[in-house]
PDB file of C-alpha atoms in Angstrom:
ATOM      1  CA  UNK E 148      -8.521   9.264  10.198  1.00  0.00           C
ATOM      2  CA  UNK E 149      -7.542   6.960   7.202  1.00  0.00           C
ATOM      3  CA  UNK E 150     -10.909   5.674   7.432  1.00  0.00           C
ATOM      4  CA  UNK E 151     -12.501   8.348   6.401  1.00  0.00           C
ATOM      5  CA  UNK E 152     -10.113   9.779   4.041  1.00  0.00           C
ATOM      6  CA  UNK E 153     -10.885   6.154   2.144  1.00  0.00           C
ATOM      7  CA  UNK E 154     -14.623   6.628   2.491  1.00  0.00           C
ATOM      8  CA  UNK E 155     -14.193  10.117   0.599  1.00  0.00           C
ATOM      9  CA  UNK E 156     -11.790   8.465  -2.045  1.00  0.00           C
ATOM     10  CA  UNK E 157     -14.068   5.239  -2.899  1.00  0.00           C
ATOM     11  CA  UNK E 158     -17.272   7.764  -2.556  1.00  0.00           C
ATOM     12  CA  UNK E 159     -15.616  10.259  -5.139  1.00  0.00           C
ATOM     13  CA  UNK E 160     -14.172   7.813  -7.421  1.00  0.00           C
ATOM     14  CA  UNK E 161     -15.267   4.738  -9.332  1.00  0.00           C
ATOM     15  CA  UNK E 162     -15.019   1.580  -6.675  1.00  0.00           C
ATOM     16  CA  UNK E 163     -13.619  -0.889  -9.327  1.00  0.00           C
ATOM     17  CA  UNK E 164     -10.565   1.399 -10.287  1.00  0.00           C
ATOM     18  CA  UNK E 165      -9.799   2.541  -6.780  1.00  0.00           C
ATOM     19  CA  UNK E 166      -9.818  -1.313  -5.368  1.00  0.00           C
ATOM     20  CA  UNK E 167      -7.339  -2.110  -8.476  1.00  0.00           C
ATOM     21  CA  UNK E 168      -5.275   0.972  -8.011  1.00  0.00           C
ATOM     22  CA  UNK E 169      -5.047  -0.201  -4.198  1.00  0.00           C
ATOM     23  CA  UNK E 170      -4.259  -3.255  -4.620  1.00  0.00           C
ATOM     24  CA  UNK E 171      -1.296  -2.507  -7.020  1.00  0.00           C
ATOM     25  CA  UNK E 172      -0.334  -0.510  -4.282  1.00  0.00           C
ATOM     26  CA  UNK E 173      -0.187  -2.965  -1.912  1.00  0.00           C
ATOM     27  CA  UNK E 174       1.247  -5.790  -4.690  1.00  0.00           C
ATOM     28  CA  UNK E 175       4.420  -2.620  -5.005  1.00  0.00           C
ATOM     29  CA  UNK E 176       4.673  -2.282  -0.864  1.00  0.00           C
ATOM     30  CA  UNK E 177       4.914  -5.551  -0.794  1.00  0.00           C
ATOM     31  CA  UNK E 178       7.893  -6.438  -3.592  1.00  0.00           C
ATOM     32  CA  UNK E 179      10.038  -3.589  -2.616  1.00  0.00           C
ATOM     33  CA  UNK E 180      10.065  -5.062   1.224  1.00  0.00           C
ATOM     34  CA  UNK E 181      10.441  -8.501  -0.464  1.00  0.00           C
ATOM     35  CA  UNK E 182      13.747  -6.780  -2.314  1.00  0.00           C
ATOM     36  CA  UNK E 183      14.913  -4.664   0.919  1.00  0.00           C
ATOM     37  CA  UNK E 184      14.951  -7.895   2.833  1.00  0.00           C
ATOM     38  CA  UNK E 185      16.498 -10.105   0.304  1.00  0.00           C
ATOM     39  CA  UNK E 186      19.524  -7.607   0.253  1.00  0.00           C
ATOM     40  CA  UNK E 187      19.504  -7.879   3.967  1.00  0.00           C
ATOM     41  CA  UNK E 188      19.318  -4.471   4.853  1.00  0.00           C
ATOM     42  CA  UNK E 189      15.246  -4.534   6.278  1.00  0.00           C
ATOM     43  CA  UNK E 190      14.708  -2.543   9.605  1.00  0.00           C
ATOM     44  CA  UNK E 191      11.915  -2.130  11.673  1.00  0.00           C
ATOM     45  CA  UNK E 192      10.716   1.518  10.092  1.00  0.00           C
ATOM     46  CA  UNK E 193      10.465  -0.492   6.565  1.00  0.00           C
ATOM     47  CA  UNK E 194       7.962  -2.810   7.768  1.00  0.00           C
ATOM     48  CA  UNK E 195       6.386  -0.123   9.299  1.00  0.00           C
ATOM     49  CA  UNK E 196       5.308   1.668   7.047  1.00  0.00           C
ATOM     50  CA  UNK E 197       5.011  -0.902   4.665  1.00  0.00           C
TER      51      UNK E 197
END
């Protein structure tokens, strides 16, 4: 299901920007986990979904 929801977003939009935007994404997911677990309170659901 995600697959194709990300084939209609990189068909519709421009590739570049939608790989950047993305990856920002991810570079966010991944420093608010790195700040949940550095105050110690990281459970399994956070690294779920992140």
């Amino acid at each position: 299901m995600i697959t194709i929801f990300g084939g209609f977003i990189s068909d519709r939009f421009d590739r570049r920007r939608t790989l950047l935007f993305f990856f920002f994404l991810m570079a966010a997911l991944s420093a608010c986990l790195g700040i949940i677990g550095f105050h110690g309170s990281l459970t399994v659901w956070h690294v779920g979904i992140g």
